Amino acid sequence: MRLRILGTAAGGGVPQWNCACPGCSGARTNPAWRRTHASLAVGNHIVNATPDIAEHVETLRPADAPPERTRVMRVVLTDAELDHTLGLFRLREADELEIVATPTVRQALTRGLRLHEVLSPYADVRWRDLMTDGEVALTAGVEVRAVPVSGKRPRYASDEASAPDWVVALRFTDRASGATCLYAPAFGVWSPALGDAMAEAGCVIVDGTFWDDEEPRRTGISSRTATEMGHLPVEATAERLSRLPGRCLYTHLNNTNPLVDPDAPQHRRLAELGVEVAADGMVIEL
Ligand SMILES: [Zn+2]
């Protein structure tokens, strides 16, 4: 199974257009600090449709391949948050758009964003249910199963009913080799189900939004802690990750996270634990 990490930033990216924090300012003067929205390519599927999706798809086109039109776009969603779904509207030029999402997420996008109604006159939009109790076959011999993470709803869907599959992690399995990868870009609780899925995976790519719990309040971006925002901070997960048998990488870094500075001492702390920080464009073979 071949994974390509397309982007590694939390909502807004690094730099974020309206922000002047040290991370965003650093990224404006030093390209090495820049990160696009967190996304992943697994086979022919893109995980989460971020505002950067069109640029991400361009990076998947081999330079030496003959020109070929992309007729079908396939997307798997972890949740209905705007940073993970706005890119669906950028895919209106697709002939066919396949969206794999939990029924809860599909309903939020259909009712809250009117996604199906808006996109259907442009593209053939097809939905497939992402399930927590069974595998969904993707292309290239890969299957995916959802691991429930939380009932945290996007603000635009605050009136919708609560459900356990508003936010899920994705477990990808290569049917031929048995290789597995768990992608969990947002979780505020290390639940037994999530812990089991992490322990079984050959590679885990997880929530590195914030370094410490007070970071969102200290930097003034929120009145809530990282955990209250649905993101366990790196400080709370790094040692636990270091004890997992598989390769572990952080993604979904917020621009306030000191890790956006490649020279920050926090990188040495993670290196000592054997935990990696994912980079845009990184390829992982499992
Ligand atoms: Zn910033």
PDB file of C-alpha atoms and ligand atoms in Angstrom:
ATOM      1  CA  MET A   1       0.000   0.000   0.000  1.00  0.00           C
ATOM      2  CA  ARG A   2       1.334   3.367  -1.008  1.00  0.00           C
ATOM      3  CA  LEU A   3       0.305   6.504   0.860  1.00  0.00           C
ATOM      4  CA  ARG A   4       1.152  10.006  -0.204  1.00  0.00           C
ATOM      5  CA  ILE A   5       0.768  12.735   2.389  1.00  0.00           C
ATOM      6  CA  LEU A   6      -0.618  15.662   0.428  1.00  0.00           C
ATOM      7  CA  GLY A   7      -0.808  18.226   3.202  1.00  0.00           C
ATOM      8  CA  THR A   8      -0.183  18.438   6.935  1.00  0.00           C
ATOM      9  CA  ALA A   9      -1.804  21.622   8.277  1.00  0.00           C
ATOM     10  CA  ALA A  10      -4.940  22.170  10.330  1.00  0.00           C
ATOM     11  CA  GLY A  11      -7.701  24.515   9.156  1.00  0.00           C
ATOM     12  CA  GLY A  12      -6.340  27.682   7.579  1.00  0.00           C
ATOM     13  CA  GLY A  13      -3.009  26.177   6.560  1.00  0.00           C
ATOM     14  CA  VAL A  14       0.407  27.656   7.304  1.00  0.00           C
ATOM     15  CA  PRO A  15       0.364  30.569   6.675  1.00  0.00           C
ATOM     16  CA  GLN A  16      -3.309  31.301   7.265  1.00  0.00           C
ATOM     17  CA  TRP A  17      -4.432  34.296   5.199  1.00  0.00           C
ATOM     18  CA  ASN A  18      -5.597  36.483   8.111  1.00  0.00           C
ATOM     19  CA  CYS A  19      -3.055  35.487  10.737  1.00  0.00           C
ATOM     20  CA  ALA A  20       0.121  37.162  11.993  1.00  0.00           C
ATOM     21  CA  CYS A  21       1.218  34.603  14.599  1.00  0.00           C
ATOM     22  CA  PRO A  22       4.908  33.570  14.689  1.00  0.00           C
ATOM     23  CA  GLY A  23       4.147  30.403  12.670  1.00  0.00           C
ATOM     24  CA  CYS A  24       2.315  32.232   9.891  1.00  0.00           C
ATOM     25  CA  SER A  25       4.840  35.082   9.840  1.00  0.00           C
ATOM     26  CA  GLY A  26       7.678  32.567   9.661  1.00  0.00           C
ATOM     27  CA  ALA A  27       6.005  30.786   6.767  1.00  0.00           C
ATOM     28  CA  ARG A  28       5.710  34.046   4.817  1.00  0.00           C
ATOM     29  CA  THR A  29       9.465  34.541   4.866  1.00  0.00           C
ATOM     30  CA  ASN A  30      10.610  30.912   4.848  1.00  0.00           C
ATOM     31  CA  PRO A  31       9.026  28.402   2.430  1.00  0.00           C
ATOM     32  CA  ALA A  32      10.236  25.492   4.597  1.00  0.00           C
ATOM     33  CA  TRP A  33       7.634  26.475   7.199  1.00  0.00           C
ATOM     34  CA  ARG A  34       4.701  26.289   4.762  1.00  0.00           C
ATOM     35  CA  ARG A  35       2.109  23.532   5.042  1.00  0.00           C
ATOM     36  CA  THR A  36      -1.065  22.956   3.048  1.00  0.00           C
ATOM     37  CA  HIS A  37      -4.267  21.524   4.535  1.00  0.00           C
ATOM     38  CA  ALA A  38      -3.976  17.973   5.860  1.00  0.00           C
ATOM     39  CA  SER A  39      -4.860  15.346   3.275  1.00  0.00           C
ATOM     40  CA  LEU A  40      -3.704  11.943   2.124  1.00  0.00           C
ATOM     41  CA  ALA A  41      -3.818   9.935  -1.097  1.00  0.00           C
ATOM     42  CA  VAL A  42      -4.475   6.212  -0.739  1.00  0.00           C
ATOM     43  CA  GLY A  43      -4.658   4.444  -4.082  1.00  0.00           C
ATOM     44  CA  ASN A  44      -7.054   6.514  -6.184  1.00  0.00           C
ATOM     45  CA  HIS A  45      -8.793   8.046  -3.192  1.00  0.00           C
ATOM     46  CA  ILE A  46      -8.134  11.392  -1.573  1.00  0.00           C
ATOM     47  CA  VAL A  47      -8.776  11.598   2.157  1.00  0.00           C
ATOM     48  CA  ASN A  48     -10.679  14.782   2.941  1.00  0.00           C
ATOM     49  CA  ALA A  49     -11.464  17.460   0.382  1.00  0.00           C
ATOM     50  CA  THR A  50      -9.619  20.503   1.656  1.00  0.00           C
ATOM     51  CA  PRO A  51      -9.478  23.963   0.063  1.00  0.00           C
ATOM     52  CA  ASP A  52      -6.115  22.805  -1.406  1.00  0.00           C
ATOM     53  CA  ILE A  53      -7.493  19.707  -3.162  1.00  0.00           C
ATOM     54  CA  ALA A  54      -6.968  20.846  -6.754  1.00  0.00           C
ATOM     55  CA  GLU A  55      -3.302  21.672  -6.091  1.00  0.00           C
ATOM     56  CA  HIS A  56      -2.922  18.366  -4.232  1.00  0.00           C
ATOM     57  CA  VAL A  57      -4.299  16.420  -7.199  1.00  0.00           C
ATOM     58  CA  GLU A  58      -1.766  18.156  -9.454  1.00  0.00           C
ATOM     59  CA  THR A  59       1.058  16.761  -7.308  1.00  0.00           C
ATOM     60  CA  LEU A  60      -0.260  13.242  -7.959  1.00  0.00           C
ATOM     61  CA  ARG A  61       0.158  13.542 -11.731  1.00  0.00           C
ATOM     62  CA  PRO A  62       3.436  11.844 -12.716  1.00  0.00           C
ATOM     63  CA  ALA A  63       5.665  14.227 -14.648  1.00  0.00           C
ATOM     64  CA  ASP A  64       6.609  11.546 -17.180  1.00  0.00           C
ATOM     65  CA  ALA A  65       3.085  10.205 -17.793  1.00  0.00           C
ATOM     66  CA  PRO A  66       1.154  11.029 -20.980  1.00  0.00           C
ATOM     67  CA  PRO A  67      -1.534  13.710 -20.562  1.00  0.00           C
ATOM     68  CA  GLU A  68      -4.728  12.086 -19.368  1.00  0.00           C
ATOM     69  CA  ARG A  69      -8.012  13.615 -18.298  1.00  0.00           C
ATOM     70  CA  THR A  70      -9.157  12.746 -14.776  1.00  0.00           C
ATOM     71  CA  ARG A  71     -12.796  11.758 -15.165  1.00  0.00           C
ATOM     72  CA  VAL A  72     -13.589  10.348 -11.735  1.00  0.00           C
ATOM     73  CA  MET A  73     -12.633  11.845  -8.396  1.00  0.00           C
ATOM     74  CA  ARG A  74     -12.897   9.687  -5.310  1.00  0.00           C
ATOM     75  CA  VAL A  75     -12.897  11.196  -1.832  1.00  0.00           C
ATOM     76  CA  VAL A  76     -13.132   9.656   1.647  1.00  0.00           C
ATOM     77  CA  LEU A  77     -14.168  11.937   4.508  1.00  0.00           C
ATOM     78  CA  THR A  78     -13.301  11.749   8.214  1.00  0.00           C
ATOM     79  CA  ASP A  79     -15.916  14.353   9.174  1.00  0.00           C
ATOM     80  CA  ALA A  80     -18.039  17.216   7.825  1.00  0.00           C
ATOM     81  CA  GLU A  81     -15.827  20.122   8.973  1.00  0.00           C
ATOM     82  CA  LEU A  82     -15.446  22.902   6.392  1.00  0.00           C
ATOM     83  CA  ASP A  83     -11.662  22.452   6.211  1.00  0.00           C
ATOM     84  CA  HIS A  84     -12.233  18.847   5.147  1.00  0.00           C
ATOM     85  CA  THR A  85     -15.180  19.366   2.767  1.00  0.00           C
ATOM     86  CA  LEU A  86     -14.960  22.792   1.059  1.00  0.00           C
ATOM     87  CA  GLY A  87     -12.739  21.222  -1.603  1.00  0.00           C
ATOM     88  CA  LEU A  88     -15.693  19.143  -2.820  1.00  0.00           C
ATOM     89  CA  PHE A  89     -17.070  22.310  -4.411  1.00  0.00           C
ATOM     90  CA  ARG A  90     -13.765  22.756  -6.276  1.00  0.00           C
ATOM     91  CA  LEU A  91     -14.326  19.356  -7.916  1.00  0.00           C
ATOM     92  CA  ARG A  92     -17.392  20.445  -9.898  1.00  0.00           C
ATOM     93  CA  GLU A  93     -15.493  19.861 -13.173  1.00  0.00           C
ATOM     94  CA  ALA A  94     -15.342  16.121 -12.448  1.00  0.00           C
ATOM     95  CA  ASP A  95     -17.448  13.879 -14.686  1.00  0.00           C
ATOM     96  CA  GLU A  96     -18.122  11.709 -11.672  1.00  0.00           C
ATOM     97  CA  LEU A  97     -17.528  12.445  -8.009  1.00  0.00           C
ATOM     98  CA  GLU A  98     -17.571   9.567  -5.528  1.00  0.00           C
ATOM     99  CA  ILE A  99     -17.850  10.565  -1.878  1.00  0.00           C
ATOM    100  CA  VAL A 100     -17.321   7.924   0.820  1.00  0.00           C
ATOM    101  CA  ALA A 101     -18.689   9.261   4.126  1.00  0.00           C
ATOM    102  CA  THR A 102     -20.646   8.146   7.158  1.00  0.00           C
ATOM    103  CA  PRO A 103     -24.425   8.626   6.808  1.00  0.00           C
ATOM    104  CA  THR A 104     -24.216  11.345   9.462  1.00  0.00           C
ATOM    105  CA  VAL A 105     -21.613  13.303   7.514  1.00  0.00           C
ATOM    106  CA  ARG A 106     -23.514  12.843   4.244  1.00  0.00           C
ATOM    107  CA  GLN A 107     -26.661  14.232   5.829  1.00  0.00           C
ATOM    108  CA  ALA A 108     -24.809  17.254   7.219  1.00  0.00           C
ATOM    109  CA  LEU A 109     -23.312  18.046   3.811  1.00  0.00           C
ATOM    110  CA  THR A 110     -26.640  17.512   2.054  1.00  0.00           C
ATOM    111  CA  ARG A 111     -28.734  19.574   4.457  1.00  0.00           C
ATOM    112  CA  GLY A 112     -26.256  22.026   5.945  1.00  0.00           C
ATOM    113  CA  LEU A 113     -24.154  22.823   2.853  1.00  0.00           C
ATOM    114  CA  ARG A 114     -26.699  21.714   0.195  1.00  0.00           C
ATOM    115  CA  LEU A 115     -23.713  19.985  -1.419  1.00  0.00           C
ATOM    116  CA  HIS A 116     -25.612  17.400  -3.441  1.00  0.00           C
ATOM    117  CA  GLU A 117     -28.152  19.944  -4.730  1.00  0.00           C
ATOM    118  CA  VAL A 118     -25.445  22.444  -5.691  1.00  0.00           C
ATOM    119  CA  LEU A 119     -22.978  20.008  -7.301  1.00  0.00           C
ATOM    120  CA  SER A 120     -25.385  17.667  -9.089  1.00  0.00           C
ATOM    121  CA  PRO A 121     -26.055  20.002 -12.049  1.00  0.00           C
ATOM    122  CA  TYR A 122     -22.275  19.929 -12.744  1.00  0.00           C
ATOM    123  CA  ALA A 123     -21.094  16.444 -11.833  1.00  0.00           C
ATOM    124  CA  ASP A 124     -22.502  12.979 -11.301  1.00  0.00           C
ATOM    125  CA  VAL A 125     -22.276  12.835  -7.496  1.00  0.00           C
ATOM    126  CA  ARG A 126     -22.323   9.355  -6.002  1.00  0.00           C
ATOM    127  CA  TRP A 127     -22.331   8.597  -2.284  1.00  0.00           C
ATOM    128  CA  ARG A 128     -21.062   5.470  -0.597  1.00  0.00           C
ATOM    129  CA  ASP A 129     -21.631   4.725   3.079  1.00  0.00           C
ATOM    130  CA  LEU A 130     -18.542   4.601   5.244  1.00  0.00           C
ATOM    131  CA  MET A 131     -19.241   2.138   8.025  1.00  0.00           C
ATOM    132  CA  THR A 132     -17.969   1.488  11.523  1.00  0.00           C
ATOM    133  CA  ASP A 133     -18.992  -2.183  11.406  1.00  0.00           C
ATOM    134  CA  GLY A 134     -17.602  -3.307   8.063  1.00  0.00           C
ATOM    135  CA  GLU A 135     -15.112  -2.664   5.291  1.00  0.00           C
ATOM    136  CA  VAL A 136     -15.766  -0.621   2.158  1.00  0.00           C
ATOM    137  CA  ALA A 137     -13.755  -1.677  -0.889  1.00  0.00           C
ATOM    138  CA  LEU A 138     -11.840   1.180  -2.490  1.00  0.00           C
ATOM    139  CA  THR A 139      -9.721   0.951  -5.639  1.00  0.00           C
ATOM    140  CA  ALA A 140      -6.255  -0.605  -5.904  1.00  0.00           C
ATOM    141  CA  GLY A 141      -7.085  -3.493  -3.548  1.00  0.00           C
ATOM    142  CA  VAL A 142      -7.510  -1.251  -0.517  1.00  0.00           C
ATOM    143  CA  GLU A 143     -10.449  -1.300   1.878  1.00  0.00           C
ATOM    144  CA  VAL A 144     -11.450   1.196   4.529  1.00  0.00           C
ATOM    145  CA  ARG A 145     -13.352   0.991   7.797  1.00  0.00           C
ATOM    146  CA  ALA A 146     -14.361   3.870  10.063  1.00  0.00           C
ATOM    147  CA  VAL A 147     -13.393   3.931  13.729  1.00  0.00           C
ATOM    148  CA  PRO A 148     -15.765   6.207  15.673  1.00  0.00           C
ATOM    149  CA  VAL A 149     -13.950   9.118  17.290  1.00  0.00           C
ATOM    150  CA  SER A 150     -16.511  11.637  18.500  1.00  0.00           C
ATOM    151  CA  GLY A 151     -19.919  13.236  18.126  1.00  0.00           C
ATOM    152  CA  LYS A 152     -18.430  16.709  17.616  1.00  0.00           C
ATOM    153  CA  ARG A 153     -20.533  18.528  15.027  1.00  0.00           C
ATOM    154  CA  PRO A 154     -19.382  21.365  12.777  1.00  0.00           C
ATOM    155  CA  ARG A 155     -20.748  24.731  13.911  1.00  0.00           C
ATOM    156  CA  TYR A 156     -22.937  24.984  10.781  1.00  0.00           C
ATOM    157  CA  ALA A 157     -24.597  21.682  11.795  1.00  0.00           C
ATOM    158  CA  SER A 158     -25.116  22.462  15.479  1.00  0.00           C
ATOM    159  CA  ASP A 159     -28.864  21.790  15.157  1.00  0.00           C
ATOM    160  CA  GLU A 160     -28.355  18.269  13.790  1.00  0.00           C
ATOM    161  CA  ALA A 161     -28.833  15.224  16.014  1.00  0.00           C
ATOM    162  CA  SER A 162     -25.908  13.838  17.930  1.00  0.00           C
ATOM    163  CA  ALA A 163     -24.343  10.639  16.596  1.00  0.00           C
ATOM    164  CA  PRO A 164     -21.158   8.689  17.290  1.00  0.00           C
ATOM    165  CA  ASP A 165     -19.901   8.984  13.705  1.00  0.00           C
ATOM    166  CA  TRP A 166     -19.663  12.740  13.235  1.00  0.00           C
ATOM    167  CA  VAL A 167     -15.886  12.331  13.414  1.00  0.00           C
ATOM    168  CA  VAL A 168     -14.166   9.064  12.555  1.00  0.00           C
ATOM    169  CA  ALA A 169     -10.665   7.748  12.063  1.00  0.00           C
ATOM    170  CA  LEU A 170      -9.986   5.690   8.931  1.00  0.00           C
ATOM    171  CA  ARG A 171      -8.347   2.298   8.942  1.00  0.00           C
ATOM    172  CA  PHE A 172      -6.990   1.364   5.518  1.00  0.00           C
ATOM    173  CA  THR A 173      -6.071  -2.237   4.776  1.00  0.00           C
ATOM    174  CA  ASP A 174      -4.258  -3.598   1.742  1.00  0.00           C
ATOM    175  CA  ARG A 175      -6.156  -6.797   1.001  1.00  0.00           C
ATOM    176  CA  ALA A 176      -3.206  -8.512  -0.667  1.00  0.00           C
ATOM    177  CA  SER A 177      -0.410  -7.735   1.813  1.00  0.00           C
ATOM    178  CA  GLY A 178      -2.496  -7.167   4.962  1.00  0.00           C
ATOM    179  CA  ALA A 179      -0.698  -3.852   5.575  1.00  0.00           C
ATOM    180  CA  THR A 180      -2.750  -1.368   7.607  1.00  0.00           C
ATOM    181  CA  CYS A 181      -2.686   2.365   8.214  1.00  0.00           C
ATOM    182  CA  LEU A 182      -4.795   4.348  10.652  1.00  0.00           C
ATOM    183  CA  TYR A 183      -5.494   7.992   9.766  1.00  0.00           C
ATOM    184  CA  ALA A 184      -6.885  10.038  12.650  1.00  0.00           C
ATOM    185  CA  PRO A 185      -6.371  13.775  12.067  1.00  0.00           C
ATOM    186  CA  ALA A 186      -8.723  14.820  14.904  1.00  0.00           C
ATOM    187  CA  PHE A 187      -9.450  13.205  18.248  1.00  0.00           C
ATOM    188  CA  GLY A 188      -9.991  14.649  21.713  1.00  0.00           C
ATOM    189  CA  VAL A 189     -10.196  11.332  23.555  1.00  0.00           C
ATOM    190  CA  TRP A 190      -7.895   8.309  23.330  1.00  0.00           C
ATOM    191  CA  SER A 191     -10.790   5.810  23.423  1.00  0.00           C
ATOM    192  CA  PRO A 192     -10.327   2.039  23.792  1.00  0.00           C
ATOM    193  CA  ALA A 193     -11.576   1.537  20.210  1.00  0.00           C
ATOM    194  CA  LEU A 194      -9.133   4.103  18.833  1.00  0.00           C
ATOM    195  CA  GLY A 195      -6.321   2.714  20.984  1.00  0.00           C
ATOM    196  CA  ASP A 196      -6.957  -0.808  19.701  1.00  0.00           C
ATOM    197  CA  ALA A 197      -6.995   0.397  16.091  1.00  0.00           C
ATOM    198  CA  MET A 198      -3.706   2.245  16.656  1.00  0.00           C
ATOM    199  CA  ALA A 199      -2.083  -0.807  18.239  1.00  0.00           C
ATOM    200  CA  GLU A 200      -3.043  -2.989  15.263  1.00  0.00           C
ATOM    201  CA  ALA A 201      -1.854  -0.592  12.550  1.00  0.00           C
ATOM    202  CA  GLY A 202       1.508  -0.767  10.812  1.00  0.00           C
ATOM    203  CA  CYS A 203       1.409   3.009  10.493  1.00  0.00           C
ATOM    204  CA  VAL A 204      -0.584   5.641  12.376  1.00  0.00           C
ATOM    205  CA  ILE A 205      -0.941   9.213  11.154  1.00  0.00           C
ATOM    206  CA  VAL A 206      -2.579  11.239  13.885  1.00  0.00           C
ATOM    207  CA  ASP A 207      -3.731  14.545  15.302  1.00  0.00           C
ATOM    208  CA  GLY A 208      -0.837  16.942  15.858  1.00  0.00           C
ATOM    209  CA  THR A 209      -2.989  20.080  15.818  1.00  0.00           C
ATOM    210  CA  PHE A 210      -1.665  21.577  19.049  1.00  0.00           C
ATOM    211  CA  TRP A 211       1.517  21.017  21.031  1.00  0.00           C
ATOM    212  CA  ASP A 212      -0.016  21.626  24.480  1.00  0.00           C
ATOM    213  CA  ASP A 213      -3.491  21.931  25.915  1.00  0.00           C
ATOM    214  CA  GLU A 214      -3.299  25.670  26.709  1.00  0.00           C
ATOM    215  CA  GLU A 215      -1.973  26.634  23.253  1.00  0.00           C
ATOM    216  CA  PRO A 216      -5.323  27.783  21.774  1.00  0.00           C
ATOM    217  CA  ARG A 217      -6.045  30.021  24.792  1.00  0.00           C
ATOM    218  CA  ARG A 218      -2.478  31.301  25.183  1.00  0.00           C
ATOM    219  CA  THR A 219      -2.295  32.300  21.517  1.00  0.00           C
ATOM    220  CA  GLY A 220      -5.754  33.864  21.614  1.00  0.00           C
ATOM    221  CA  ILE A 221      -7.343  31.767  18.877  1.00  0.00           C
ATOM    222  CA  SER A 222      -9.957  30.245  21.195  1.00  0.00           C
ATOM    223  CA  SER A 223     -11.350  30.410  24.720  1.00  0.00           C
ATOM    224  CA  ARG A 224     -11.224  26.603  24.829  1.00  0.00           C
ATOM    225  CA  THR A 225      -8.348  24.226  25.477  1.00  0.00           C
ATOM    226  CA  ALA A 226      -7.030  21.963  22.739  1.00  0.00           C
ATOM    227  CA  THR A 227      -8.857  18.981  24.226  1.00  0.00           C
ATOM    228  CA  GLU A 228     -12.083  20.969  24.482  1.00  0.00           C
ATOM    229  CA  MET A 229     -11.667  21.786  20.784  1.00  0.00           C
ATOM    230  CA  GLY A 230     -11.525  18.053  19.994  1.00  0.00           C
ATOM    231  CA  HIS A 231      -7.738  17.722  19.681  1.00  0.00           C
ATOM    232  CA  LEU A 232      -5.603  15.891  22.224  1.00  0.00           C
ATOM    233  CA  PRO A 233      -2.325  17.843  22.268  1.00  0.00           C
ATOM    234  CA  VAL A 234       0.969  16.302  21.206  1.00  0.00           C
ATOM    235  CA  GLU A 235       2.225  16.547  24.793  1.00  0.00           C
ATOM    236  CA  ALA A 236      -0.554  14.182  25.858  1.00  0.00           C
ATOM    237  CA  THR A 237      -0.113  11.610  23.087  1.00  0.00           C
ATOM    238  CA  ALA A 238       3.592  11.460  22.144  1.00  0.00           C
ATOM    239  CA  GLU A 239       4.716   8.983  24.797  1.00  0.00           C
ATOM    240  CA  ARG A 240       1.712   6.739  24.205  1.00  0.00           C
ATOM    241  CA  LEU A 241       2.416   6.757  20.478  1.00  0.00           C
ATOM    242  CA  SER A 242       6.062   5.857  21.133  1.00  0.00           C
ATOM    243  CA  ARG A 243       4.896   2.615  22.745  1.00  0.00           C
ATOM    244  CA  LEU A 244       2.889   1.519  19.685  1.00  0.00           C
ATOM    245  CA  PRO A 245       4.440  -1.135  17.443  1.00  0.00           C
ATOM    246  CA  GLY A 246       3.847   0.757  14.176  1.00  0.00           C
ATOM    247  CA  ARG A 247       5.387   3.840  12.604  1.00  0.00           C
ATOM    248  CA  CYS A 248       3.809   7.010  14.061  1.00  0.00           C
ATOM    249  CA  LEU A 249       3.534  10.429  12.437  1.00  0.00           C
ATOM    250  CA  TYR A 250       1.812  13.655  13.439  1.00  0.00           C
ATOM    251  CA  THR A 251      -0.184  15.652  10.910  1.00  0.00           C
ATOM    252  CA  HIS A 252      -2.864  18.402  10.956  1.00  0.00           C
ATOM    253  CA  LEU A 253      -0.539  20.967  12.615  1.00  0.00           C
ATOM    254  CA  ASN A 254      -2.146  24.268  13.527  1.00  0.00           C
ATOM    255  CA  ASN A 255      -0.168  27.399  12.670  1.00  0.00           C
ATOM    256  CA  THR A 256       0.201  28.080  16.420  1.00  0.00           C
ATOM    257  CA  ASN A 257       1.998  24.749  16.945  1.00  0.00           C
ATOM    258  CA  PRO A 258       5.721  25.324  17.632  1.00  0.00           C
ATOM    259  CA  LEU A 259       6.433  22.310  15.382  1.00  0.00           C
ATOM    260  CA  VAL A 260       5.785  24.473  12.293  1.00  0.00           C
ATOM    261  CA  ASP A 261       9.287  25.884  12.955  1.00  0.00           C
ATOM    262  CA  PRO A 262      11.638  23.168  11.619  1.00  0.00           C
ATOM    263  CA  ASP A 263      14.295  24.247  14.156  1.00  0.00           C
ATOM    264  CA  ALA A 264      12.013  24.195  17.216  1.00  0.00           C
ATOM    265  CA  PRO A 265      13.388  22.140  20.149  1.00  0.00           C
ATOM    266  CA  GLN A 266      10.086  20.232  20.246  1.00  0.00           C
ATOM    267  CA  HIS A 267      11.279  18.305  17.161  1.00  0.00           C
ATOM    268  CA  ARG A 268      14.195  16.873  19.176  1.00  0.00           C
ATOM    269  CA  ARG A 269      11.799  15.738  21.910  1.00  0.00           C
ATOM    270  CA  LEU A 270       9.720  13.786  19.355  1.00  0.00           C
ATOM    271  CA  ALA A 271      12.822  12.374  17.661  1.00  0.00           C
ATOM    272  CA  GLU A 272      13.954  10.987  21.030  1.00  0.00           C
ATOM    273  CA  LEU A 273      10.608   9.205  21.284  1.00  0.00           C
ATOM    274  CA  GLY A 274      10.853   7.888  17.723  1.00  0.00           C
ATOM    275  CA  VAL A 275       7.704   9.755  16.670  1.00  0.00           C
ATOM    276  CA  GLU A 276       7.765  11.612  13.347  1.00  0.00           C
ATOM    277  CA  VAL A 277       6.195  14.809  12.058  1.00  0.00           C
ATOM    278  CA  ALA A 278       4.694  14.307   8.616  1.00  0.00           C
ATOM    279  CA  ALA A 279       5.690  16.641   5.778  1.00  0.00           C
ATOM    280  CA  ASP A 280       3.766  17.687   2.668  1.00  0.00           C
ATOM    281  CA  GLY A 281       4.638  15.330  -0.196  1.00  0.00           C
ATOM    282  CA  MET A 282       5.942  12.510   1.998  1.00  0.00           C
ATOM    283  CA  VAL A 283       5.434   9.015   0.541  1.00  0.00           C
ATOM    284  CA  ILE A 284       4.935   5.994   2.818  1.00  0.00           C
ATOM    285  CA  GLU A 285       5.176   2.435   1.481  1.00  0.00           C
ATOM    286  CA  LEU A 286       3.599  -0.235   3.669  1.00  0.00           C
TER     287      LEU A 286
HETATM  288 ZN    ZN B   1      -1.052  31.915  12.406  1.00  0.00          ZN
END
